[in-house]
Coordinates of C-alpha atoms and ligand atoms in Angstrom, one line a residue:
M24 CA 0.0 0.0 0.0
A25 CA 1.7 3.1 -0.9
T26 CA 0.2 6.6 -0.7
S27 CA -2.1 6.6 2.0
S28 CA -0.8 3.6 4.1
P29 CA -2.5 3.7 7.4
S30 CA -0.2 4.1 10.4
T31 CA -0.3 4.8 14.0
S32 CA 0.3 8.4 13.2
A33 CA -1.6 11.0 15.2
Q34 CA -3.8 11.9 12.4
P35 CA -6.3 8.9 12.1
I36 CA -7.4 8.2 8.2
D37 CA -10.8 8.8 7.5
A38 CA -11.7 5.2 6.8
L39 CA -10.3 1.8 7.1
I40 CA -12.0 -0.8 5.1
V41 CA -11.5 -4.6 5.9
G42 CA -11.9 -6.7 2.9
A43 CA -10.8 -6.5 -0.8
G44 CA -13.8 -8.2 -2.3
F45 CA -16.3 -6.5 -4.5
A46 CA -17.6 -4.6 -1.4
G47 CA -14.3 -3.3 -0.3
M48 CA -13.2 -2.6 -3.8
Y49 CA -16.1 -0.5 -4.3
M50 CA -16.0 1.4 -1.1
L51 CA -12.4 2.4 -1.4
H52 CA -13.3 3.6 -5.0
K53 CA -16.2 5.6 -3.8
L54 CA -14.5 7.2 -0.7
R55 CA -11.6 8.1 -2.6
G56 CA -13.7 9.8 -5.4
L57 CA -15.1 12.0 -2.5
G58 CA -12.1 13.0 -1.2
L59 CA -11.9 10.8 1.9
N60 CA -8.8 9.2 3.0
A61 CA -9.3 5.6 2.8
A62 CA -7.4 2.4 2.6
V63 CA -8.1 -1.3 2.5
V64 CA -6.6 -4.5 4.5
E65 CA -7.1 -7.8 3.1
S66 CA -6.2 -11.2 4.4
G67 CA -5.8 -12.7 0.9
S68 CA -2.9 -12.0 -1.8
G69 CA -5.2 -10.6 -4.3
V70 CA -8.5 -8.5 -4.8
G71 CA -11.8 -10.5 -5.6
G72 CA -12.7 -12.0 -2.2
T73 CA -15.1 -14.9 -2.8
W74 CA -13.8 -15.2 -6.5
Y75 CA -10.3 -15.3 -5.2
W76 CA -10.6 -17.9 -2.7
N77 CA -13.2 -20.1 -4.2
R78 CA -11.4 -21.7 -7.1
Y79 CA -12.7 -25.1 -6.9
P80 CA -13.7 -26.8 -10.4
G81 CA -17.1 -25.5 -11.7
A82 CA -17.0 -22.7 -9.4
R83 CA -19.4 -19.8 -11.0
V84 CA -22.0 -17.1 -10.1
D85 CA -25.7 -18.4 -10.3
I86 CA -27.1 -15.0 -10.8
Q87 CA -26.6 -14.0 -14.5
S88 CA -23.4 -12.1 -15.1
L89 CA -25.2 -9.2 -16.8
E90 CA -26.8 -8.5 -13.6
Y91 CA -24.0 -9.6 -11.2
S92 CA -21.5 -6.8 -12.2
F93 CA -20.9 -3.3 -11.2
G94 CA -23.5 -0.7 -12.5
F95 CA -21.6 2.4 -10.8
D96 CA -19.7 3.3 -13.9
E97 CA -20.8 3.4 -17.3
E98 CA -17.5 3.0 -19.0
L99 CA -16.6 0.0 -17.0
E100 CA -19.9 -1.4 -17.9
K101 CA -19.4 -0.8 -21.7
E102 CA -16.0 -2.0 -21.7
W103 CA -16.7 -5.4 -20.4
R104 CA -18.2 -8.2 -22.0
W105 CA -19.2 -11.5 -20.1
S106 CA -18.4 -14.8 -22.0
E107 CA -21.4 -17.0 -20.7
R108 CA -24.6 -16.3 -19.1
Y109 CA -23.2 -17.1 -15.6
A110 CA -19.5 -16.4 -15.7
P111 CA -16.9 -18.9 -14.1
Q112 CA -14.6 -18.2 -11.2
P113 CA -11.6 -17.3 -13.4
E114 CA -13.7 -14.7 -15.5
L115 CA -14.9 -13.2 -12.1
L116 CA -11.7 -12.8 -10.8
R117 CA -10.2 -11.4 -14.0
Y118 CA -13.2 -8.8 -13.8
A119 CA -12.1 -8.1 -10.1
E120 CA -8.7 -7.8 -11.3
H121 CA -9.7 -5.4 -14.2
V122 CA -11.8 -3.1 -11.7
A123 CA -8.8 -2.8 -9.3
D124 CA -6.5 -1.9 -12.2
R125 CA -9.1 0.4 -13.9
F126 CA -9.3 2.3 -10.7
D127 CA -5.8 2.1 -9.6
L128 CA -7.1 0.5 -6.4
K129 CA -4.0 -1.8 -5.3
R130 CA -1.9 1.2 -4.2
D131 CA -4.4 1.7 -1.3
I132 CA -4.7 -2.0 -0.4
R133 CA -2.4 -3.8 2.2
F134 CA -2.7 -7.7 1.1
N135 CA -1.8 -10.7 3.1
T136 CA -2.9 -9.0 6.2
R137 CA -5.5 -10.1 8.6
V138 CA -7.3 -7.6 10.8
T139 CA -7.3 -9.3 14.2
A140 CA -8.9 -6.6 16.6
A141 CA -10.5 -3.4 16.7
H142 CA -11.0 -1.1 19.5
W143 CA -13.1 2.0 19.9
D144 CA -11.6 5.0 21.7
D145 CA -14.2 6.9 22.8
A146 CA -12.1 9.9 24.0
A147 CA -10.5 10.3 20.7
Q148 CA -13.5 9.1 18.8
V149 CA -11.4 6.7 16.8
W150 CA -11.2 2.9 16.0
T151 CA -7.7 1.5 16.7
V152 CA -7.4 -1.6 14.5
Q153 CA -4.6 -4.3 14.9
T154 CA -3.4 -6.6 12.2
E155 CA -1.5 -9.9 12.1
K156 CA 1.7 -7.8 11.0
G157 CA 2.5 -4.1 10.8
P158 CA 1.6 -1.3 12.8
A159 CA -2.0 -0.6 14.5
V160 CA -4.0 1.8 12.2
R161 CA -6.2 4.4 13.6
C162 CA -9.2 5.4 11.6
R163 CA -12.4 7.5 12.3
H164 CA -14.6 4.8 10.6
L165 CA -14.3 1.1 10.2
I166 CA -16.0 -0.5 7.5
L167 CA -16.2 -4.3 7.4
A168 CA -16.6 -5.5 3.9
T169 CA -15.4 -8.9 5.3
G170 CA -17.9 -10.9 3.3
C171 CA -21.2 -13.0 4.3
L172 CA -19.3 -16.1 3.0
S173 CA -15.6 -16.0 3.4
I174 CA -14.8 -18.0 6.6
P175 CA -15.4 -21.6 6.1
T176 CA -17.0 -23.5 8.8
D177 CA -14.4 -25.0 11.6
V178 CA -15.7 -28.4 11.0
T179 CA -13.2 -31.0 11.6
F180 CA -13.4 -34.8 11.6
P181 CA -12.0 -37.3 14.0
G182 CA -8.7 -38.6 12.5
I183 CA -8.3 -36.2 9.5
D184 CA -4.9 -35.7 10.3
T185 CA -3.9 -39.4 10.1
F186 CA -5.3 -39.6 6.5
K187 CA -2.3 -40.2 4.0
G188 CA -4.1 -38.6 0.9
D189 CA -4.8 -35.0 0.1
V190 CA -7.4 -32.8 1.7
Y191 CA -8.9 -29.8 -0.3
R192 CA -11.4 -27.3 1.0
T193 CA -13.5 -25.9 -1.8
S194 CA -13.4 -22.3 -0.4
R195 CA -9.6 -22.4 0.0
W196 CA -8.6 -24.2 -3.3
P197 CA -5.1 -24.4 -4.4
H198 CA -4.5 -21.4 -6.8
E199 CA -2.2 -23.9 -9.2
G200 CA -5.6 -26.2 -9.2
V201 CA -5.9 -30.0 -8.7
D202 CA -6.0 -32.8 -11.1
F203 CA -7.9 -35.7 -9.8
S204 CA -7.1 -37.9 -12.9
G205 CA -6.7 -41.8 -12.0
K206 CA -7.7 -40.7 -8.3
R207 CA -10.1 -42.1 -5.8
V208 CA -11.8 -39.1 -4.6
G209 CA -14.4 -38.5 -1.8
I210 CA -16.3 -35.2 -1.3
I211 CA -18.1 -34.3 1.9
G212 CA -21.1 -31.8 1.3
T213 CA -24.0 -31.3 -1.0
G214 CA -24.3 -27.4 -0.8
S215 CA -23.7 -25.3 -3.6
S216 CA -20.0 -25.5 -4.0
A217 CA -20.3 -29.3 -4.0
I218 CA -23.3 -29.3 -6.6
Q219 CA -21.0 -27.2 -9.0
S220 CA -17.6 -29.1 -8.5
I221 CA -19.0 -32.7 -8.5
P222 CA -19.8 -33.3 -12.1
I223 CA -16.2 -31.6 -13.1
I224 CA -14.5 -33.8 -10.5
A225 CA -16.3 -37.0 -11.7
G226 CA -15.1 -36.3 -15.2
Q227 CA -11.5 -36.5 -13.8
A228 CA -11.6 -38.9 -11.1
E229 CA -11.1 -42.7 -11.4
H230 CA -14.1 -42.9 -8.8
L231 CA -16.0 -40.2 -6.8
T232 CA -18.0 -41.0 -3.7
V233 CA -20.3 -38.3 -2.7
F234 CA -21.1 -38.2 1.2
Q235 CA -24.5 -36.4 1.5
R236 CA -26.2 -35.3 4.7
T237 CA -29.0 -33.0 3.3
P238 CA -29.9 -33.0 -0.4
N239 CA -30.6 -29.4 -1.8
Y240 CA -32.7 -28.3 -4.5
S241 CA -30.9 -27.5 -7.6
M242 CA -32.1 -26.1 -10.9
P243 CA -30.5 -26.1 -14.3
A244 CA -28.4 -23.3 -15.3
H245 CA -28.7 -24.0 -19.2
N246 CA -25.3 -22.1 -19.2
G247 CA -23.6 -21.1 -22.4
P248 CA -22.9 -17.9 -24.3
I249 CA -25.3 -14.7 -23.5
P250 CA -28.0 -15.3 -26.1
D251 CA -27.7 -12.3 -28.7
A252 CA -31.5 -11.2 -27.8
D253 CA -30.5 -11.0 -24.1
F254 CA -27.2 -8.9 -24.8
E255 CA -29.1 -6.5 -27.0
A256 CA -32.0 -6.1 -24.8
W257 CA -29.4 -5.3 -22.2
S258 CA -26.9 -3.0 -24.1
K259 CA -30.1 -0.8 -25.3
D260 CA -30.6 0.4 -21.7
P261 CA -28.1 -1.0 -19.0
R262 CA -29.2 1.8 -16.6
G263 CA -33.0 0.7 -17.0
Y264 CA -32.3 -2.7 -16.7
R265 CA -30.0 -2.3 -13.6
A266 CA -32.8 0.1 -12.0
A267 CA -35.3 -2.7 -12.8
S268 CA -33.2 -5.5 -11.1
R269 CA -32.6 -3.3 -7.9
D270 CA -36.3 -2.5 -7.7
T271 CA -37.2 -6.2 -7.0
V272 CA -37.0 -8.5 -3.9
G273 CA -34.0 -10.2 -4.9
G274 CA -31.8 -7.6 -6.6
F275 CA -32.2 -9.7 -10.1
Q276 CA -35.0 -10.2 -12.7
N277 CA -36.9 -13.4 -12.6
E278 CA -40.2 -12.4 -13.7
A279 CA -42.0 -12.4 -10.3
S280 CA -45.7 -13.2 -10.5
D281 CA -48.2 -12.5 -8.2
A282 CA -50.4 -15.3 -9.3
M283 CA -51.2 -18.0 -6.6
A284 CA -50.4 -21.7 -7.2
T285 CA -53.1 -22.9 -5.3
E286 CA -55.6 -20.8 -7.5
T287 CA -54.1 -22.1 -10.6
A288 CA -55.2 -24.9 -12.8
P289 CA -52.7 -27.8 -12.7
E290 CA -52.0 -27.9 -16.4
E291 CA -51.4 -24.2 -16.4
I292 CA -49.1 -24.7 -13.5
R293 CA -47.2 -27.4 -15.3
A294 CA -46.7 -25.4 -18.4
E295 CA -45.4 -22.2 -16.2
L296 CA -42.7 -24.4 -14.4
E297 CA -41.6 -26.1 -17.4
R298 CA -41.4 -23.1 -19.2
R299 CA -39.2 -21.4 -16.1
W300 CA -37.2 -24.7 -15.7
A301 CA -36.3 -24.6 -19.4
W302 CA -35.2 -21.0 -19.0
G303 CA -33.2 -22.0 -16.0
G304 CA -31.5 -20.9 -13.0
F305 CA -33.6 -19.2 -10.4
R306 CA -36.5 -18.3 -12.6
I307 CA -38.8 -20.8 -10.8
L308 CA -38.6 -19.1 -7.7
G309 CA -40.7 -16.3 -9.3
A310 CA -43.5 -18.5 -10.6
Y311 CA -45.7 -18.1 -7.9
A312 CA -46.5 -15.7 -5.0
D313 CA -47.9 -18.2 -2.5
T314 CA -45.0 -20.6 -2.6
S315 CA -42.8 -19.0 -0.3
I316 CA -45.7 -18.8 2.4
D317 CA -48.3 -21.4 2.0
P318 CA -46.9 -25.1 2.4
Q319 CA -49.5 -26.4 0.1
A320 CA -48.3 -24.1 -2.6
N321 CA -44.9 -24.8 -1.8
R322 CA -45.3 -28.7 -2.2
I323 CA -46.3 -28.2 -5.8
I324 CA -43.0 -26.7 -6.7
Q325 CA -41.4 -29.5 -4.5
E326 CA -43.1 -32.2 -6.4
F327 CA -42.2 -30.6 -9.7
V328 CA -38.5 -30.5 -8.8
A329 CA -38.6 -34.2 -7.4
E330 CA -40.0 -35.2 -10.7
K331 CA -37.2 -33.5 -12.7
I332 CA -34.7 -35.6 -10.3
R333 CA -36.2 -38.6 -11.1
E334 CA -36.2 -37.7 -14.8
Q335 CA -32.4 -37.4 -14.7
V336 CA -31.4 -40.0 -12.4
K337 CA -31.5 -43.4 -13.8
D338 CA -31.5 -45.3 -10.5
P339 CA -34.8 -44.7 -8.3
A340 CA -33.1 -45.2 -5.2
V341 CA -30.4 -42.7 -6.0
A342 CA -32.9 -40.2 -7.1
D343 CA -35.0 -40.5 -4.2
L344 CA -31.8 -39.8 -2.0
L345 CA -30.9 -36.9 -3.7
T346 CA -34.3 -35.5 -3.4
P347 CA -34.8 -33.0 -0.4
K348 CA -37.6 -33.9 2.0
D349 CA -36.9 -32.0 5.0
H350 CA -37.1 -28.5 3.9
P351 CA -39.6 -26.7 1.7
F352 CA -38.3 -25.3 -1.7
G353 CA -36.4 -22.1 -1.4
T354 CA -35.8 -22.1 2.3
K355 CA -32.5 -22.9 2.0
R356 CA -30.4 -21.2 -0.8
P357 CA -31.2 -23.2 -3.7
C358 CA -28.5 -24.4 -6.4
V359 CA -28.2 -23.9 -9.7
D360 CA -26.1 -26.6 -11.6
T361 CA -24.8 -28.0 -15.0
G362 CA -25.1 -31.7 -15.2
Y363 CA -25.4 -32.2 -11.2
Y364 CA -28.1 -35.0 -11.1
A365 CA -27.0 -36.8 -14.2
T366 CA -23.5 -37.1 -12.8
F367 CA -25.1 -40.0 -10.6
N368 CA -25.6 -42.1 -13.7
R369 CA -21.9 -42.4 -14.3
P370 CA -20.5 -45.6 -13.4
N371 CA -17.6 -43.9 -11.4
V372 CA -19.9 -42.1 -8.9
S373 CA -21.5 -43.4 -5.8
L374 CA -23.8 -41.7 -3.3
V375 CA -23.4 -42.2 0.7
D376 CA -26.4 -41.3 2.6
L377 CA -24.9 -40.1 6.0
R378 CA -28.2 -40.1 7.6
A379 CA -28.3 -43.9 7.2
E380 CA -24.6 -44.2 7.9
P381 CA -23.2 -41.2 9.7
L382 CA -19.6 -40.1 9.2
A383 CA -17.4 -41.4 12.1
G384 CA -14.3 -39.9 11.0
F385 CA -10.9 -40.6 8.9
N386 CA -8.3 -43.1 9.1
A387 CA -5.2 -43.3 7.1
E388 CA -6.8 -44.8 3.8
G389 CA -9.9 -42.6 3.8
I390 CA -13.3 -42.1 5.7
K391 CA -15.2 -44.4 8.0
T392 CA -18.9 -44.3 8.5
T393 CA -20.7 -46.3 11.0
A394 CA -21.2 -48.9 8.3
R395 CA -18.0 -49.4 6.3
E396 CA -14.6 -47.8 5.4
Y397 CA -13.9 -46.1 2.0
A398 CA -10.4 -45.6 0.8
F399 CA -9.3 -42.5 -1.2
D400 CA -6.4 -40.6 -2.6
A401 CA -8.0 -37.1 -1.9
V402 CA -10.9 -35.9 0.0
V403 CA -12.7 -32.6 -0.8
L404 CA -14.5 -30.8 2.0
A405 CA -17.3 -28.7 0.8
T406 CA -18.8 -28.1 4.4
G407 CA -19.8 -24.5 3.9
F408 CA -19.3 -21.1 5.8
D409 CA -19.9 -19.6 9.2
A410 CA -22.2 -17.3 7.3
M411 CA -22.8 -13.7 7.7
T412 CA -21.4 -13.3 11.4
G413 CA -18.2 -15.4 11.0
A414 CA -15.8 -12.9 9.7
I415 CA -17.1 -10.3 12.0
E416 CA -17.0 -12.3 15.2
R417 CA -13.5 -13.7 14.3
I418 CA -12.4 -10.0 15.0
D419 CA -11.7 -8.9 18.6
L420 CA -14.2 -6.0 18.0
R421 CA -14.8 -3.9 21.1
G422 CA -17.3 -0.8 21.0
R423 CA -17.9 1.7 23.7
G424 CA -17.0 0.8 27.2
G425 CA -15.0 -2.2 25.7
R426 CA -18.1 -4.1 24.7
Q427 CA -17.6 -7.2 22.5
I428 CA -19.4 -7.7 19.5
K429 CA -19.8 -11.7 20.5
D430 CA -21.3 -10.4 23.8
H431 CA -23.9 -8.1 21.9
W432 CA -24.7 -10.8 19.5
A433 CA -24.7 -13.7 22.1
E434 CA -28.4 -14.3 21.0
G435 CA -27.9 -13.7 17.4
P436 CA -26.9 -10.6 15.3
R437 CA -28.5 -7.4 16.4
T438 CA -28.1 -4.4 14.1
Y439 CA -29.8 -1.5 12.8
L440 CA -30.4 -1.7 9.2
G441 CA -27.7 -4.4 8.8
L442 CA -25.5 -1.5 8.8
M443 CA -24.7 -0.3 12.2
V444 CA -24.6 -2.0 15.5
A445 CA -25.6 -0.1 18.8
G446 CA -22.8 0.6 21.2
F447 CA -20.2 0.4 18.2
P448 CA -19.9 4.0 16.8
N449 CA -18.4 4.6 13.3
L450 CA -18.5 1.0 12.7
F451 CA -20.3 -0.2 9.3
T452 CA -21.1 -3.5 8.1
I453 CA -21.5 -4.0 4.1
T454 CA -24.0 -6.5 3.8
G455 CA -24.3 -7.2 7.2
P456 CA -26.7 -9.4 9.2
G457 CA -30.0 -7.7 9.3
S458 CA -29.4 -6.3 5.5
P459 CA -31.0 -8.6 2.5
S460 CA -27.4 -9.6 1.4
V461 CA -27.5 -13.0 1.0
L462 CA -31.1 -13.2 -0.3
T463 CA -30.2 -11.0 -3.0
N464 CA -27.9 -10.5 -6.2
M465 CA -24.9 -9.3 -3.7
I466 CA -23.6 -7.0 -6.3
N467 CA -26.6 -4.6 -6.2
S468 CA -26.8 -5.1 -2.2
I469 CA -23.4 -4.0 -1.9
E470 CA -23.8 -1.2 -4.4
Q471 CA -26.6 0.3 -2.4
H472 CA -24.8 -0.3 1.1
V473 CA -21.5 1.2 -0.1
E474 CA -23.5 4.2 -1.7
W475 CA -25.4 5.0 1.6
V476 CA -22.3 4.6 3.9
A477 CA -20.3 7.1 1.5
D478 CA -23.2 9.5 1.8
C479 CA -23.3 9.1 5.5
L480 CA -19.6 9.7 5.8
V481 CA -19.8 12.9 3.7
A482 CA -22.7 14.1 5.3
L483 CA -20.9 13.8 8.7
K484 CA -17.5 15.4 7.5
Q485 CA -19.5 18.2 5.7
R486 CA -20.8 19.1 9.3
Q487 CA -17.8 18.3 11.3
Q488 CA -19.2 15.6 13.1
T489 CA -17.1 13.0 14.5
S490 CA -19.3 10.0 15.4
I491 CA -22.5 8.2 14.5
E492 CA -24.0 5.4 16.2
A493 CA -27.2 3.6 15.9
S494 CA -29.5 3.7 19.1
E495 CA -30.3 0.8 20.9
E496 CA -34.0 1.6 20.6
A497 CA -33.7 1.9 16.6
E498 CA -31.6 -1.5 16.6
A499 CA -34.4 -3.2 18.9
A500 CA -37.2 -1.7 16.5
W501 CA -35.1 -3.1 13.3
C502 CA -34.8 -6.4 14.7
R503 CA -38.4 -6.7 15.4
H504 CA -39.2 -5.7 11.9
S505 CA -36.7 -7.9 10.4
A506 CA -38.7 -10.8 12.5
E507 CA -42.0 -9.6 11.1
A508 CA -40.5 -9.7 7.5
V509 CA -39.4 -13.1 7.8
T510 CA -41.8 -14.9 10.2
P511 CA -44.8 -15.1 7.8
S512 CA -42.7 -16.9 5.2
L513 CA -41.5 -20.6 5.3
L514 CA -37.8 -19.5 5.5
P515 CA -37.2 -20.1 9.1
Q516 CA -38.5 -23.8 8.8
A517 CA -35.2 -25.2 7.4
N518 CA -32.2 -25.9 9.3
S519 CA -30.3 -23.5 6.9
W520 CA -27.1 -21.5 7.2
Y521 CA -29.6 -18.5 7.0
M522 CA -30.4 -19.6 10.4
G523 CA -27.0 -20.3 11.7
A524 CA -28.2 -24.2 11.9
N525 CA -24.9 -25.3 10.3
V526 CA -22.6 -24.3 12.7
P527 CA -22.9 -26.0 16.2
G528 CA -23.6 -23.5 19.1
K529 CA -24.4 -20.5 16.8
P530 CA -27.7 -19.0 17.9
R531 CA -30.7 -19.7 15.7
M532 CA -32.0 -16.5 14.1
F533 CA -32.9 -15.8 10.7
M534 CA -29.9 -13.6 9.8
P535 CA -30.8 -11.7 6.6
Y536 CA -33.5 -9.4 6.1
A537 CA -36.3 -11.0 4.4
G538 CA -38.5 -7.9 3.4
G539 CA -36.8 -7.7 0.0
L540 CA -34.0 -5.4 -1.6
N541 CA -36.8 -2.7 -3.0
K542 CA -38.2 -2.2 0.1
Y543 CA -35.2 -2.1 2.3
T544 CA -33.7 0.5 0.0
E545 CA -36.6 2.8 0.3
I546 CA -36.1 2.1 4.3
C547 CA -32.4 3.4 4.0
R548 CA -33.1 6.3 1.9
Q549 CA -35.9 7.5 4.1
V550 CA -33.8 7.1 7.3
A551 CA -31.0 9.2 5.7
A552 CA -33.5 11.8 4.4
K553 CA -34.7 12.2 7.8
D554 CA -31.1 13.2 9.0
Y555 CA -30.2 9.8 10.0
E556 CA -33.3 8.6 11.9
G557 CA -32.4 6.3 14.6
F558 CA -28.8 7.5 15.0
M559 CA -27.1 9.5 17.4
I560 CA -24.5 11.9 16.2
R561 CA -22.0 13.5 18.2
Q562 CA -19.2 16.1 17.5
G563 CA -16.4 15.5 20.2
E564 CA -18.4 15.2 23.6
R565 CA -21.1 17.1 22.1
V566 CA -24.6 15.4 21.2
L567 CA -25.6 16.9 18.2
S568 CA -28.6 15.0 17.4
E569 CA -30.1 12.1 19.0
S570 CA -32.8 10.4 17.2
R571 CA -33.6 7.3 19.2
V572 CA -36.8 6.1 16.8
F573 CA -37.2 4.2 13.9
T574 CA -40.1 5.0 11.8
S575 CA -39.2 4.7 8.4
L576 CA -41.3 1.8 7.6
P577 CA -43.0 2.0 4.1
E578 CA -46.9 1.4 4.1
P579 CA -47.6 -2.3 4.6
G580 CA -48.4 -3.7 1.0
E581 CA -51.9 -5.4 0.7
I582 CA -51.9 -8.9 1.9
P583 CA -53.5 -11.3 -0.6
E584 CA -56.6 -12.5 1.0
K585 CA -55.9 -16.0 0.8
L586 CA -52.6 -15.7 2.6
A587 CA -54.0 -13.4 5.4
P588 CA -55.0 -15.9 7.8
I589 CA -51.5 -17.7 7.4
I590 CA -49.4 -14.7 7.9
M591 CA -51.5 -13.7 11.0
E592 CA -51.3 -16.9 12.5
R593 CA -47.5 -17.0 12.3
L594 CA -47.1 -13.5 13.3
M595 CA -49.3 -14.2 16.4
A596 CA -47.4 -17.5 17.3
A597 CA -44.4 -15.7 17.3
G598 CA -45.8 -13.0 19.5
L599 CA -45.0 -10.3 16.7
L600 CA -48.9 -9.4 16.9
P601 CA -51.4 -9.3 19.8
A602 CA -53.6 -12.3 20.1
E603 CA -57.3 -11.2 19.5
Ligands
LIG702 C1 -19.0 -20.1 -4.0 C2 -19.8 -18.7 -3.8 C3 -20.5 -18.6 -4.7 C4 -21.2 -17.2 -4.7 N1 -22.0 -17.2 -5.6 C5 -23.0 -15.9 -5.5 C6 -23.9 -15.9 -6.7 O1 -24.1 -16.3 -7.7 N2 -24.5 -14.4 -6.6 C7 -24.5 -13.8 -5.6 O2 -25.0 -12.6 -5.6 N3 -23.6 -13.9 -4.5 C8 -22.7 -15.0 -4.7 N4 -22.0 -15.5 -3.5 C9 -21.7 -14.5 -2.4 C10 -20.6 -13.6 -2.8 O3 -19.7 -13.7 -1.6 C11 -20.9 -12.1 -3.1 O4 -21.7 -12.1 -4.2 C12 -19.9 -11.1 -3.2 O5 -18.8 -11.7 -3.8 C13 -19.3 -10.7 -1.8 O6 -18.5 -9.8 -1.9 P1 -17.9 -9.1 -0.5 O7 -16.8 -8.0 -1.0 O8 -18.9 -8.6 0.4 O9 -17.2 -10.4 0.2 P2 -16.2 -11.4 -0.2 O10 -15.9 -11.3 -1.6 O11 -16.3 -12.4 0.7 O12 -14.6 -10.4 0.4 C14 -14.6 -10.4 1.6 C15 -13.0 -10.4 1.7 O13 -12.7 -10.1 3.2 C16 -11.5 -10.6 3.4 N5 -11.6 -10.6 5.2 C17 -12.4 -11.3 5.9 N6 -12.1 -11.0 7.2 C18 -10.8 -10.4 7.3 C19 -10.1 -10.0 8.2 N7 -10.1 -10.0 9.6 N8 -8.9 -9.2 7.8 C20 -8.6 -9.1 6.5 N9 -9.3 -9.4 5.4 C21 -10.4 -10.2 5.7 C22 -11.7 -11.9 2.9 O14 -10.2 -12.5 2.8 C23 -12.3 -11.6 1.5 O15 -11.3 -11.4 0.7 C24 -21.2 -16.6 -3.6 C25 -20.5 -16.9 -2.6 C26 -19.8 -18.0 -2.7 C27 -18.7 -18.4 -1.4

């Protein structure tokens, strides 16, 4: 890092950003453009975050690349042409590198440096940030762009150290790649990374054994070059296209319909689902408005996907094992695949059901289940992430009065708007828990957050205000509103990583904001327009404005008559509505 290298010098820098993924990169660019003195610290050796770390075979985006790309700069948009509908990891990484070079970002990024601690100094109104190496950094604002899915789970298996073969994690894949030709390979996990990598590894390995605990729903990507018609439609009006994407619940276009599956004729449903399945990706999610709330409607999609699995997998017993049965469709992050189910027709692929024969551990030769031993030359761990809070809680983060974030979040992450935390002044989280984040096209969520934070810092600086902090009341109101947003849906019914269920001991709480990116963006806009409602703003010791309330909720939309009783019943059961 050259020009504005952070140091322990008397003058704190305006902002230190942790993480050089898309969020940290855009944050740096944005703040620089506003004349603020900002720098980034990144534990990896390059930019790109997710796309720097996750180099496993088959890794690719599952939101269409035209939408999963920055929209903040028209020239950048014009000069980059994606090769495929769903860009592969190497291309996404090249894109990140291109953005970094184009905006000359690297001179203000300190690579290979992990942030270990950050303590708020109330007297000086600055953060002191410790890293694994180098001097501490003092900054007025600390911006955590540490990623929702950047810290692998700590899953360890008894005896793994005794295994003579190679062990790889999908999320920490060797940069030089891995050739599995002629090898006996085991893979543990059947989440998104596994679903993407299994077809490729199966094509190389002598034999691939897939260890599955919970099957996931996966839709075909139908990947390929971007159809000319799609590209032309996009090129005519990229601004309009992006605006339309942002004005959706998920931050991407999926033809969301307000039709009800339970009020539609079966043959009509079939035709509609077939059409969306043929289109590919997440399009099926938008088919009917009641499938996310009404179990009966959801079962219609479940049965459709189960049928699609049976069509693709020749052995009915294997098809049955691959069919999810313990969670409604869409309540865990659905996957998008290229040839996943058909891979199980290959003679060199076998599936082990860890519900029937739980994993007991490793030995020198391979993996032991309670039923038998499997010998391998290599094992791939696709065991997921300590999502949303993992990266933040791994920093010894202390706010006012030395309060630790882990204590504040002992019962689950509490934030105001997913952007700030009460008692932690001048700390911002980009796509933090409590924001739409992982339920959306993340690039759109990142851009929205970065721009909100940048506007906030400019507003503070112009008025020479030194700190901003969420009030406890506003934080509590936001947590309640977040609970109200998710409770009517089926989302909390799955043991998902959205709920923290994949990490032993993690509090169970639905972490992302489920009210939709469009609604959320409007709320954030209103909060800022009301001079940062719900925030306390100080200048040194002086409190300049102290708004403790949060009132910026848009009018509730009309609830379809058919869904109203279900919604009311769930809200009441959760204590979020007074019982009549
Ligand atoms: C395999 C995979 C596929 C995905 N596919 C999609 C998709 O199709 N669509 C979508 O919208 N989203 C997808 N995501 C989510 C993806 O994380 C986001 O789209 C986006 O890349 C997040 O960018 P970010 O900058 O917020 O975080 P990240 O890209 O995760 O970057 C965070 C960076 O912070 C660094 N960091 C963390 N803690 C510290 C620390 N203490 N000190 C220093 N550095 C630190 C990390 O090293 C990392 O480089 C996917 C995620 C994964 C893992």
